[in-house]
XYZ file of C-alpha atoms in Angstrom:
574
model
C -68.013 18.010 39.553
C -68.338 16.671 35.960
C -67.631 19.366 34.076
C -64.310 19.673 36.453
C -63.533 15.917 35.777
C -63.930 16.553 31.944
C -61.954 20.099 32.953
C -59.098 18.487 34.572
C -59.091 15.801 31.830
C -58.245 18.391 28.922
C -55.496 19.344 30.972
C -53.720 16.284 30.822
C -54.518 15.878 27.777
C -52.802 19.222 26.633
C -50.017 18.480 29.396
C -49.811 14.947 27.881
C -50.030 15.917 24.164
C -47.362 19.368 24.940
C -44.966 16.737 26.551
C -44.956 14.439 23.576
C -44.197 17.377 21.325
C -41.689 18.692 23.383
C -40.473 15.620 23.578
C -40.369 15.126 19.756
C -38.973 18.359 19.087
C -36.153 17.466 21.266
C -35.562 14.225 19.691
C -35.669 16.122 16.482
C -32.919 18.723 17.387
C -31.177 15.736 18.852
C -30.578 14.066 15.535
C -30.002 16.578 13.494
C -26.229 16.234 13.883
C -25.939 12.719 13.791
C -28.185 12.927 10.516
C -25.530 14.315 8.700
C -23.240 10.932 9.168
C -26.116 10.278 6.134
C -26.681 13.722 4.434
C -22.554 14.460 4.126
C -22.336 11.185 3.505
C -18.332 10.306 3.493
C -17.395 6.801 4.913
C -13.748 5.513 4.599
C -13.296 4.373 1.230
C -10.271 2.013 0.465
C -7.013 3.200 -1.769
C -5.334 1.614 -4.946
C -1.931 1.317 -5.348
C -1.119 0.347 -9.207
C 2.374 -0.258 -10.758
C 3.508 1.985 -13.127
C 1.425 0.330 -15.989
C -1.540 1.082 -14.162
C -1.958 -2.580 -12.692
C -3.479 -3.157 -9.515
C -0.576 -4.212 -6.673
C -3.589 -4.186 -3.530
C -6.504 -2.538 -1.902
C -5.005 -0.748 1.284
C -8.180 0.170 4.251
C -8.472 0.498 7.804
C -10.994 -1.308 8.880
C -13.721 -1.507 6.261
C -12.475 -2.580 2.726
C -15.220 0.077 0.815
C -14.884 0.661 -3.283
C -17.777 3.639 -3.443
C -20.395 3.247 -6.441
C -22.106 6.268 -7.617
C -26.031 5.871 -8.270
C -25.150 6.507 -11.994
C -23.073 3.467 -11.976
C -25.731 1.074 -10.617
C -27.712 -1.158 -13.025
C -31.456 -0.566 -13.339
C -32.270 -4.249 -11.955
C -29.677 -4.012 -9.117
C -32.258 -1.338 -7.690
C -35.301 -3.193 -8.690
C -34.229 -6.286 -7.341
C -32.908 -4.406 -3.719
C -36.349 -2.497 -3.745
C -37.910 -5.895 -4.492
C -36.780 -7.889 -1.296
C -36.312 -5.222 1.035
C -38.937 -2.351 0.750
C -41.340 -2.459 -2.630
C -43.382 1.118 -1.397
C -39.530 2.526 -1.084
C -40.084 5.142 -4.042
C -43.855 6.224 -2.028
C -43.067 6.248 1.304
C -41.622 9.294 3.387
C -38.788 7.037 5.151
C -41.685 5.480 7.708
C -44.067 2.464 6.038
C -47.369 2.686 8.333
C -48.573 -0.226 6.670
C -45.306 -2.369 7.204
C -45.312 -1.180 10.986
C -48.812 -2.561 11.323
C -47.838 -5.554 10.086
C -45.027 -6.151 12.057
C -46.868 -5.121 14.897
C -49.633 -7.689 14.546
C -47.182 -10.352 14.023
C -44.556 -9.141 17.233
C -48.190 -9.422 19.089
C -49.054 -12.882 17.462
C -45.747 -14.109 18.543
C -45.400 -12.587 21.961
C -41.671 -10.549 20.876
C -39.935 -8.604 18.576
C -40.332 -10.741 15.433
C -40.219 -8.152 12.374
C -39.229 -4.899 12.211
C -41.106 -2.879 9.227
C -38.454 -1.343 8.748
C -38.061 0.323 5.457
C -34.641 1.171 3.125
C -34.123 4.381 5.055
C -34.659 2.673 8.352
C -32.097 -0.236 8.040
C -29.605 2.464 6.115
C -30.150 4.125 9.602
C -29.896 1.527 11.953
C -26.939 0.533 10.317
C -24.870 4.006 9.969
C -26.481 5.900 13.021
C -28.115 3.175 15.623
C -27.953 -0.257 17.336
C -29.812 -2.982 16.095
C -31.741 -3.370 20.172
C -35.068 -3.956 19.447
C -36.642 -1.476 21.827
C -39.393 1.146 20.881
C -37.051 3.791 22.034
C -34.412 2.974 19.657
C -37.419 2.619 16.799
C -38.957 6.100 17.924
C -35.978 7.617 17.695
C -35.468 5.411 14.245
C -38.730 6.410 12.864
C -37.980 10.182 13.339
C -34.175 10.208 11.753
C -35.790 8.305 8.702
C -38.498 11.102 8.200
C -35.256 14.041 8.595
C -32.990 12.223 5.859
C -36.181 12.013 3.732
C -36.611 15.157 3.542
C -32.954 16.446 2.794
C -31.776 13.324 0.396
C -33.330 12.031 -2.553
C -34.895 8.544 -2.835
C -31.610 7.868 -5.169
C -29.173 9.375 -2.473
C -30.783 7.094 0.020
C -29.833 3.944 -2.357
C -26.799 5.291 -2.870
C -25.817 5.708 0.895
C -27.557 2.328 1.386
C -25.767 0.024 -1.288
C -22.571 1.643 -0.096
C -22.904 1.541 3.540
C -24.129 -2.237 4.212
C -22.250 -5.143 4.391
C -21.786 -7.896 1.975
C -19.652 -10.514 3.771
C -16.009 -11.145 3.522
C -15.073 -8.180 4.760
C -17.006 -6.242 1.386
C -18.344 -3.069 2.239
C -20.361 -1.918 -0.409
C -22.180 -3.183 -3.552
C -19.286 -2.361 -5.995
C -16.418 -4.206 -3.493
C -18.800 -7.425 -3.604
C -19.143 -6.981 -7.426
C -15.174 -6.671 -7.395
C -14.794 -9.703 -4.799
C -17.244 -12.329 -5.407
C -17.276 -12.044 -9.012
C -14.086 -9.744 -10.725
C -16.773 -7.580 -12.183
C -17.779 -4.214 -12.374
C -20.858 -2.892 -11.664
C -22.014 -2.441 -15.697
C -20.992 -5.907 -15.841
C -23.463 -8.254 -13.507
C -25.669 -10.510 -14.913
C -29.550 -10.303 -13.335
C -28.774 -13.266 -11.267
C -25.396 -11.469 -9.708
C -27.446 -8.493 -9.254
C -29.887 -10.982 -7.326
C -27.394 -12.637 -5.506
C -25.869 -9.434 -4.180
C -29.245 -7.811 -3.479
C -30.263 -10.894 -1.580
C -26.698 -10.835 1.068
C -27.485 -8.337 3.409
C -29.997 -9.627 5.426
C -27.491 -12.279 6.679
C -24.489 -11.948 4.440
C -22.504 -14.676 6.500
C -24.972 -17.230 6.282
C -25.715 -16.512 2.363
C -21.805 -15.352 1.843
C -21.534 -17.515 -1.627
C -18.072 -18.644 -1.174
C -18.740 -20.869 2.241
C -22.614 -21.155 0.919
C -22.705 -21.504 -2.566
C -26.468 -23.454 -3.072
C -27.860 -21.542 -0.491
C -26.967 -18.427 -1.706
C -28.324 -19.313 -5.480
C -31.684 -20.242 -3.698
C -31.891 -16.949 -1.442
C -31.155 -15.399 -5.358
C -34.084 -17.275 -7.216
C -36.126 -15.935 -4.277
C -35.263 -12.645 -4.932
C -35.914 -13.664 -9.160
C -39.501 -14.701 -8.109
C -40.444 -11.670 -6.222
C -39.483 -9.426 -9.138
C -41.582 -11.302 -11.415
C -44.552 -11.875 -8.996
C -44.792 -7.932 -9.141
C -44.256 -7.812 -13.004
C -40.619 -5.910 -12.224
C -38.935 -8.488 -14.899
C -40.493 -11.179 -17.527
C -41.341 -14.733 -17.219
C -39.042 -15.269 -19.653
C -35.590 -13.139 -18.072
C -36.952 -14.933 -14.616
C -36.438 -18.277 -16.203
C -33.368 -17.468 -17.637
C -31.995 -15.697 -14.659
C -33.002 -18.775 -12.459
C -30.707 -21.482 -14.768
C -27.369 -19.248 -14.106
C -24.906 -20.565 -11.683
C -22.797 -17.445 -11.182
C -18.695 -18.502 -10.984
C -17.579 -17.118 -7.540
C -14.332 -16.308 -7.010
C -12.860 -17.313 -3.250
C -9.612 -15.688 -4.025
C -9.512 -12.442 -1.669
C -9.613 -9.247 -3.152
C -7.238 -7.252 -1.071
C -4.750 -9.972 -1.810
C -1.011 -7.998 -1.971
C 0.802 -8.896 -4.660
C 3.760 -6.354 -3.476
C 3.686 -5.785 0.181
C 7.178 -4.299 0.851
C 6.329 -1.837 -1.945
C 2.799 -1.417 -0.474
C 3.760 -0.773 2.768
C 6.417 1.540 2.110
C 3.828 3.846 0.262
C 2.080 3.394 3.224
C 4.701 4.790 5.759
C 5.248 7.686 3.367
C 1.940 8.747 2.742
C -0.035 7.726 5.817
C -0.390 11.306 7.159
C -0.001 13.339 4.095
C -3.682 13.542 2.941
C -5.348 12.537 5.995
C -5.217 8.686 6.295
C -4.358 7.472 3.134
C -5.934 3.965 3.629
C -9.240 5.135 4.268
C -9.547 8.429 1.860
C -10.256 6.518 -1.739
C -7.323 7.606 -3.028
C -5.391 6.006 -6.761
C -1.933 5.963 -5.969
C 0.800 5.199 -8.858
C 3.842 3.595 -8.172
C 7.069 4.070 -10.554
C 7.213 -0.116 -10.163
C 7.494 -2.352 -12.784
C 5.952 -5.966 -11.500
C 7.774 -7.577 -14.434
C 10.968 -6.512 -12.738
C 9.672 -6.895 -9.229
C 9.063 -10.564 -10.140
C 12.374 -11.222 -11.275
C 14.636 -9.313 -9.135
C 11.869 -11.669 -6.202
C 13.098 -14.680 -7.726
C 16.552 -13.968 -7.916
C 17.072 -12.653 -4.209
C 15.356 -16.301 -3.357
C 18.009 -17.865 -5.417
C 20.587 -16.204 -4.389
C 19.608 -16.422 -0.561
C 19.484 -20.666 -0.451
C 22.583 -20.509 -2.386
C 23.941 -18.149 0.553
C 22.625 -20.415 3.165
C 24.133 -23.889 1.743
C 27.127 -22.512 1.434
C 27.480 -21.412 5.667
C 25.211 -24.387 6.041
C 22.397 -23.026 7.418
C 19.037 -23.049 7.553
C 16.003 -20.968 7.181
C 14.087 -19.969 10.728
C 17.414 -20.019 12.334
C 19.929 -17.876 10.609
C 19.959 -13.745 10.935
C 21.358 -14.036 7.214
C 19.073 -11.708 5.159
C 18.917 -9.948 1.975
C 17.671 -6.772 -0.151
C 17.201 -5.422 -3.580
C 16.589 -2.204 -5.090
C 16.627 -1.603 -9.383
C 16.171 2.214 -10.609
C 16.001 3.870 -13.660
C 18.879 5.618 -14.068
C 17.866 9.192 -16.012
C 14.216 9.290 -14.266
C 15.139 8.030 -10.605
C 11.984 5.423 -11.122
C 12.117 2.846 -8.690
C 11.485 -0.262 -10.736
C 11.832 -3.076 -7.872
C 12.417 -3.353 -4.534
C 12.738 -6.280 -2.486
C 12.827 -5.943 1.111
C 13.958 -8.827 2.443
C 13.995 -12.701 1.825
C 10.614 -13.149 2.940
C 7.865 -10.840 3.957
C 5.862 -13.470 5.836
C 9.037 -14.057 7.946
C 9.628 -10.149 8.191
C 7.814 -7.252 7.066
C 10.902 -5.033 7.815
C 11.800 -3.463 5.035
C 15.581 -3.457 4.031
C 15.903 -1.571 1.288
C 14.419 1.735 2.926
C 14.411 0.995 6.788
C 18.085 -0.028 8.045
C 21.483 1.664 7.546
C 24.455 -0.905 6.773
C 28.453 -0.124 6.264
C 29.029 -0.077 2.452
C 32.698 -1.337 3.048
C 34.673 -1.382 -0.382
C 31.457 -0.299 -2.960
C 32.137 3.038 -1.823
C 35.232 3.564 -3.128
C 34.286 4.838 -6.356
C 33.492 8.107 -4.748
C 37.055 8.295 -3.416
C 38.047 7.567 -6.629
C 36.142 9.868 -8.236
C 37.270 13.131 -6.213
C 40.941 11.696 -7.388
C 39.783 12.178 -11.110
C 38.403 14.870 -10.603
C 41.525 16.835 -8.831
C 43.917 16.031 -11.527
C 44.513 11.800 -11.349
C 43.843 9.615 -14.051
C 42.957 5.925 -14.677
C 47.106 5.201 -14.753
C 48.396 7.241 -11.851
C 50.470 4.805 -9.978
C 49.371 4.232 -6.624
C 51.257 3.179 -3.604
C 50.064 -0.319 -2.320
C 52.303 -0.897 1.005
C 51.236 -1.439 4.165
C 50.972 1.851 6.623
C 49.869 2.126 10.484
C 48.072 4.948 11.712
C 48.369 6.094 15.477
C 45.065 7.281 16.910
C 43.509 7.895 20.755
C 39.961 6.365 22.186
C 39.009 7.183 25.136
C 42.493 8.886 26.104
C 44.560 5.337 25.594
C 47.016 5.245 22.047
C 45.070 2.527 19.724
C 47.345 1.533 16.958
C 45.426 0.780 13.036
C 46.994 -1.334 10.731
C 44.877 -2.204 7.429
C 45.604 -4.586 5.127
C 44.619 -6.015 1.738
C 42.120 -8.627 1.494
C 44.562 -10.867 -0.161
C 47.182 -10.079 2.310
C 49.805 -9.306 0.297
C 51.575 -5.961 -1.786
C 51.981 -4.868 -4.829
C 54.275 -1.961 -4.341
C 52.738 0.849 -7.033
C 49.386 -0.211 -9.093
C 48.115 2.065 -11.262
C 44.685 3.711 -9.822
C 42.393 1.785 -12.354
C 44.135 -2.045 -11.405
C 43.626 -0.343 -7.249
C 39.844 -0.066 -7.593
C 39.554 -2.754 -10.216
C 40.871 -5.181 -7.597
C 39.459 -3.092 -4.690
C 43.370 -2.984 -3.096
C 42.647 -1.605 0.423
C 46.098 0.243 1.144
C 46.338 1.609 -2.723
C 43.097 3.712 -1.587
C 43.955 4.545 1.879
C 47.118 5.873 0.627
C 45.086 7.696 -1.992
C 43.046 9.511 0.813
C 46.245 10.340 2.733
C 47.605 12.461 -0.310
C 44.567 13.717 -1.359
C 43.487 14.667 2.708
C 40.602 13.543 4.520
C 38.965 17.132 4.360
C 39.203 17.617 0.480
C 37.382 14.198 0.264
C 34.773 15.108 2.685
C 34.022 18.661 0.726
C 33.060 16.687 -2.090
C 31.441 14.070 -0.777
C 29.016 16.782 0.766
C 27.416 17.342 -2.832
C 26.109 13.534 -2.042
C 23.983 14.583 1.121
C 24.997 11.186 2.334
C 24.694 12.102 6.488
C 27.603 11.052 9.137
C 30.793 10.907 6.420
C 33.862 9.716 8.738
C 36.573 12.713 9.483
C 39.103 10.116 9.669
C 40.746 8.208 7.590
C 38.059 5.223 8.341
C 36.519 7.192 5.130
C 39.008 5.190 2.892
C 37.444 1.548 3.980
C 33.371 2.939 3.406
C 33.055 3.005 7.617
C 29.677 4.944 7.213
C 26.056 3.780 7.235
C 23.740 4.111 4.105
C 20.531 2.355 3.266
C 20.688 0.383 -0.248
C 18.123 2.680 -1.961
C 20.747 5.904 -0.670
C 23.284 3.660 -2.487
C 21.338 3.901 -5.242
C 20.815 7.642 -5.035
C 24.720 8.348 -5.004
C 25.292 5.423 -7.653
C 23.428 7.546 -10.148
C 26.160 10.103 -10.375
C 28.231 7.547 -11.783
C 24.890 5.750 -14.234
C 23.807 8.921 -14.803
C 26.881 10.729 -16.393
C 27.567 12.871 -13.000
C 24.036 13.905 -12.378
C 22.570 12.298 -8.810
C 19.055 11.747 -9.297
C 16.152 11.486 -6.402
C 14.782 7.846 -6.506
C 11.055 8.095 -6.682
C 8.121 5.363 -6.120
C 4.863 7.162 -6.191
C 4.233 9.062 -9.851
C 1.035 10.510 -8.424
C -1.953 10.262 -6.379
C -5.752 11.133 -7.494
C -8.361 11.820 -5.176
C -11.552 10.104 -4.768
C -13.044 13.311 -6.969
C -10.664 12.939 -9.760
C -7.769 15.349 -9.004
C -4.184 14.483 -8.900
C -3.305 16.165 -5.787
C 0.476 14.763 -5.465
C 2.564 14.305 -8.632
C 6.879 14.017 -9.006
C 9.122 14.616 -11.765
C 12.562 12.848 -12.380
C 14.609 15.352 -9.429
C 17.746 15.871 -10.161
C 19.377 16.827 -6.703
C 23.269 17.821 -7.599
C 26.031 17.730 -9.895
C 28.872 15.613 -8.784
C 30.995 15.463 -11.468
C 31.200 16.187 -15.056
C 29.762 13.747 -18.114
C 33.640 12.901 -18.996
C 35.001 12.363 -15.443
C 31.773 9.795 -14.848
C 32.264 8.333 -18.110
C 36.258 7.758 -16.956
C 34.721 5.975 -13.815
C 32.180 3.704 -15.841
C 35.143 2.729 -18.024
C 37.149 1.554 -14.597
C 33.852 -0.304 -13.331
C 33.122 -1.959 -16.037
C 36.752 -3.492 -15.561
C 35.686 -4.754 -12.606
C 32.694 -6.614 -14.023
C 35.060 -7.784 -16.520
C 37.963 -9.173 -14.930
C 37.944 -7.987 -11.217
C 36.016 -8.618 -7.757
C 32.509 -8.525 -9.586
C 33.136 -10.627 -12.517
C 30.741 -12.760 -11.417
C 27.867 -10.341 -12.117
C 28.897 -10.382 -16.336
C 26.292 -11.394 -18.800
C 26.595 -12.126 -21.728
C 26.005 -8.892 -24.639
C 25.571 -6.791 -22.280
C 27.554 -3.444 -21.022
C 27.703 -3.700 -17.354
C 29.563 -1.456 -14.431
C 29.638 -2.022 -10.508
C 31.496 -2.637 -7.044
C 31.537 -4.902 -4.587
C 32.083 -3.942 -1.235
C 32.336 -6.213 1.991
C 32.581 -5.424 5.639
C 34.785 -7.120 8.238
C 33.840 -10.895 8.556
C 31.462 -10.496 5.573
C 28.828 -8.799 7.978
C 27.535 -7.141 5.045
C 28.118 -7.756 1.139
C 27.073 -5.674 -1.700
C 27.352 -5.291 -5.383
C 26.345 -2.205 -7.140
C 25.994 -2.644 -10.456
C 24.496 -0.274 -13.522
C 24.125 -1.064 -17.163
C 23.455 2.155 -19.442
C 19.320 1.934 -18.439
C 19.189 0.147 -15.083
C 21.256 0.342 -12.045
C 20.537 -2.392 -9.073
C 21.640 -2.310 -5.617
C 22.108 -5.753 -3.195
C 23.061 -6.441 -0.406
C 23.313 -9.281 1.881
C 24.063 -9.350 5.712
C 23.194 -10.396 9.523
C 20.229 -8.776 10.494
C 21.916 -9.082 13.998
C-alpha cells in the first residue's frame, strides 16, 4: 500500500513536472514570433522634410513622433544613469533578476497585492513592445520566458538600444533622442549629466515628471537619479554636486511644430504611398523651397487678401474670397514658394496644387504665341470690332456676342497694343484667321488637358491649376523651353541612401529662344504701361498677364522676371 502511495505519487509528479514542460515549450514556440517585434526591431520612425538649404520645415509621423538613436550615439552616463534607476544587475542578469523577483514577492505578500514588479530592462522593454501591463502571473510567466528568448538572440547593448527607443518620454516623445530634440534642442552628444538624468528618470511616469507641466518635480526625480549613481560609485562626489546645482532650460515649444504646412502636406499627398508610408519610415526628404521666399510671398498674399476684402467690404469667416501663390525657378523648375491659401488654420485645402480655375485673359499669350510663330509679328494690325458667333446647345440656336472689357473699338491695333491691353475681340478675331484647330495643335506641346474646340479658346475658357500655369509660363521665362516644376530634390532612407532624386525636366519645346524672347518683349509692355502695370518695381525687368473671368470670379497675374516667375490668383472658393 505504501510503496503504491509513494508509486502513484512519482506519477504525478512526472505527469505534473511533463505538463509544466510541455507547457513551457509551448509558451516558448508561442513567442517566438512575437519576439521578433524585438529582435527585427523596426518601429515607425518619424520623417524630415527640410527646405532646400537643408532647414528643418516639420517632423511628419503617424501616431508615434520617434527620432531613432543608435547605441553608438548614446552617452556613456545616459546608460549608467538608465541602468542606475531601473535595473543595476542589467549587464549580469539573463533578462530574469531572481533576486529582484524575491523581493518583489516578499513585498506584494507584505502588502496583500501586486505592489512591485522586479521587473528588469528586458522585462519592461517587453511589457511595453510585446504585452499588457495586467499584473497577473500569467502575463509575468509568459514575461519571464520572452525576456530569457531576446537574451539570448540580442546583445545587452541591443536591448538598450530597443529600450531607449521604444519607451515613452511624454509629450508625445518616443524615444530618448526625440526627448533630447524636444525638451531641450539638443542632440544626444550634447546633454549635460543632469539632462541625461532627467531623461533617464521620465519613464516610470513621464506625465507626472514631464518637465514642461512639472518642472521642480522633475529636477528632484533627476537628483534622485544623481544620488543613486554616486551611492554605487557610477560618478564622483564632485560631478554629483555639480550635476545637482543645474537647472536644465526646457523648452515648451513643440517639436513637430510646422513651419510650412501647405508645403508639408503636399509632400505628403505625393509621397504617402511611394515608399511605404512615408510618415512613419524615417525618411529625410528635401524640398526645392526657399523659406526666405515662402515668408515673403506669406506676407504678401495676407496683404494683398485684407486689401481685397476692404475693398468688397467684407469680412474674414464670412466671405468665399480666397487666394494662392506659387514662385519657381525658371531654368531648374524649383518650386521656391507656395502658398495655398489665405490661411491654413481656416483651410488646409491647398490651392495652388488641388483646384482647377478658368485662366480668362493670362492665357492669351499662348494664342499669341502660335501667331508669332506662323508668320505674325509684334505690329500686325489686328481687327478690334465687334463679331457674333451662332452656335447650338442642346438643339436650340444660342447667339455669342463678346465684347471688350472697356466696351468700346478700336478698329485695327497692332497685335502687341491687342495683348498689351488684353483687347478681347482683337484676339478672338486672331483665332478666327488663324483657326481653332491650328491653335489647338500647338497648344498640345503644353499637355495642358480639356483645351476648348471652339472658339471659347480665345477668352482662356479652360481649367488649370496655378502651379500648371506656372508649368506653361516657363516656355515664355524660359526662352521656349517648358520646364517640370519640382518640390522634392530627394529623399534618403533611414540607412543613408537616396532612394528618390529629380533633375530640372525639361518636358517640350514650344517655341524657339527668339519667338519667346519677341513675347517677353510684348509682356513686359504690359508691366510697363498696360493691364499689369501695377505689378512694376522699381530696377527691375519684369514680364506678365493678367487675366480675369466673368464677374471677377477669378483674377490672376502671371508675372516672370529673368530668374523668378510667380503665379496668383485670387477667386470665390464657391
Amino acid at each position: 500500500m505504501f510503496h503504491s502511495l509513494i508509486k502513484g505519487s512519482i506519477i504525478l509528479a512526472f505527469i505534473f513536472v511533463a505538463a509544466l514542460v510541455a507547457a513551457f515549450v509551448y509558451a516558448y514556440e508561442e513567442v517566438k514570433l512575437d519576439a521578433e517585434k524585438l529582435i527585427n526591431y523596426k518601429p515607425p520612425t518619424s520623417s524630415v522634410i527640410y527646405d532646400k538649404d537643408g532647414n528643418r520645415l516639420a517632423y511628419v509621423f503617424k501616431d508615434q513622433h520617434r527620432l531613432y538613436a543608435h547605441y553608438d550615439e548614446l552617452p556613456s552616463f545616459l546608460v549608467e544613469a538608465l541602468v542606475a534607476m531601473e535595473d543595476t544587475k542589467f549587464f549580469e542578469h539573463n533578462g530574469v533578476n531572481p533576486d529582484a523577483i524575491v523581493r518583489a514577492i516578499i513585498k506584494d505578500i507584505q502588502a496583500g497585492a501586486f505592489v512591485e514588479g522586479g521587473s528588469t530592462l528586458t522585462q519592461q522593454l517587453i511589457k511595453n513592445k510585446l504585452l499588457t501591463s495586467e499584473k497577473k502571473i500569467k502575463r509575468k510567466i509568459k514575461e519571464a520566458i520572452f525576456a530569457l528568448k531576446i537574451e539570448l538572440e540580442l546583445s545587452k547593448e541591443e536591448i538598450i538600444e530597443r529600450y531607449l527607443n521604444e519607451i515613452s518620454y511624454g509629450n508625445n516623445y518616443f524615444g530618448i533622442k526625440t526627448a533630447a530634440n524636444g525638451y531641450f534642442h539638443k542632440e544626444l552628444n550634447e546633454l549635460t549629466l543632469k539632462e541625461a538624468a532627467l531623461l533617464a528618470g521620465l519613464p516610470n511616469a513621464p506625465s507626472y515628471y514631464n518637465p514642461i507641466r512639472h518642472y521642480k518635480r522633475a529636477l528632484d526625480r533627476a537628483n534622485n537619479v544623481l544620488y543613486r549613481m554616486k551611492s554605487i560609485g557610477w560618478i564622483s562626489r564632485e560631478a554629483y554636486l555639480k550635476a545637482v546645482k543645474e537647472s536644465p532650460k526646457v523648452y515648451k515649444t513643440s517639436l513637430t511644430q510646422n513651419i510650412a504646412p501647405y508645403i508639408v502636406d503636399e509632400v505628403i499627398r505625393r509621397f504617402k504611398d511611394k515608399f511605404g508610408d512615408i510618415r512613419t519610415g524615417g525618411y529625410k526628404i528635401y524640398t526645392t523651397i526657399d523659406m526666405k521666399q515662402q515668408e515673403i510671398a506669406k506676407e504678401a498674399v495676407s496683404y494683398a487678401y485684407e486689401k481685397a476684402l476692404k475693398k468688397y467690404n467684407e469680412k474674414i469667416g464670412e466671405t468665399t474670397l480666397n487666394a494662392a501663390l506659387v514662385s519657381v525657378e525658371s531654368k531648374t523648375g524649383n518650386i521656391l514658394a507656395m502658398v495655398g491659401g489665405e490661411s491654413y488654420e481656416r483651410s488646409a485645402f491647398n490651392r495652388v496644387t488641388q483646384t482647377e480655375r478658368q485662366p480668362g485673359s493670362a492665357f492669351k499669350p499662348f494664342i499669341y504665341q502660335t501667331a508669332l510663330d506662323v508668320g505674325y509679328n509684334p505690329a500686325t494690325p489686328l481687327t478690334d470690332l465687334a463679331r457674333t458667333f451662332q452656335y447650338y446647345y442642346k438643339g436650340k440656336r444660342k447667339i455669342w456676342a463678346p465684347r471688350n472689357y472697356e466696351r468700346d473699338f478700336k478698329g485695327f491695333v497692332p497685335l502687341r497694343e491687342a495683348l498689351v491691353h488684353s483687347r478681347n475681340l482683337a484676339t478672338i478675331n486672331l483665332v478666327a484667321e488663324i483657326g481653332v484647330s491650328t491653335i489647338r495643335k500647338r497648344l498640345a506641346f503644353l499637355d495642358v488637358p480639356h483645351i476648348p474646340q471652339d472658339m471659347s479658346i480665345s477668352l482662356g475658357n479652360l481649367g488649370l491649376s496655378p502651379l500648371k500655369m506656372a508649368q506653361i509660363f516657363s516656355v515664355f521665362a524660359n526662352s521656349g523651353h517648358m520646364i517640370e516644376p519640382r518640390l522634392v530634390s530627394k529623399i534618403i532612407s533611414n540607412d543613408g541612401a537616396v532612394i528618390y532624386a529629380t533633375r530640372p525636366k525639361e518636358i517640350a519645346d514650344f517655341t524657339t529662344p527668339e519667338q519667346a524672347f519677341l513675347m517677353t518683349d510684348v509682356l513686359r509692355d504690359v508691366v510697363k504701361r498696360g493691364t499689369g502695370r501695377n505689378a512694376r518695381v522699381e530696377g527691375l525687368e519684369l514680364a506678365g498677364k493678367t487675366g480675369t473671368t466673368n464677374m471677377s470670379i477669378d483674377a490672376w497675374f502671371c508675372g516672370y522676371s529673368p530668374e523668378i516667375e510667380a503665379i496668383v490668383w485670387f477667386g470665390r472658393d464657391d
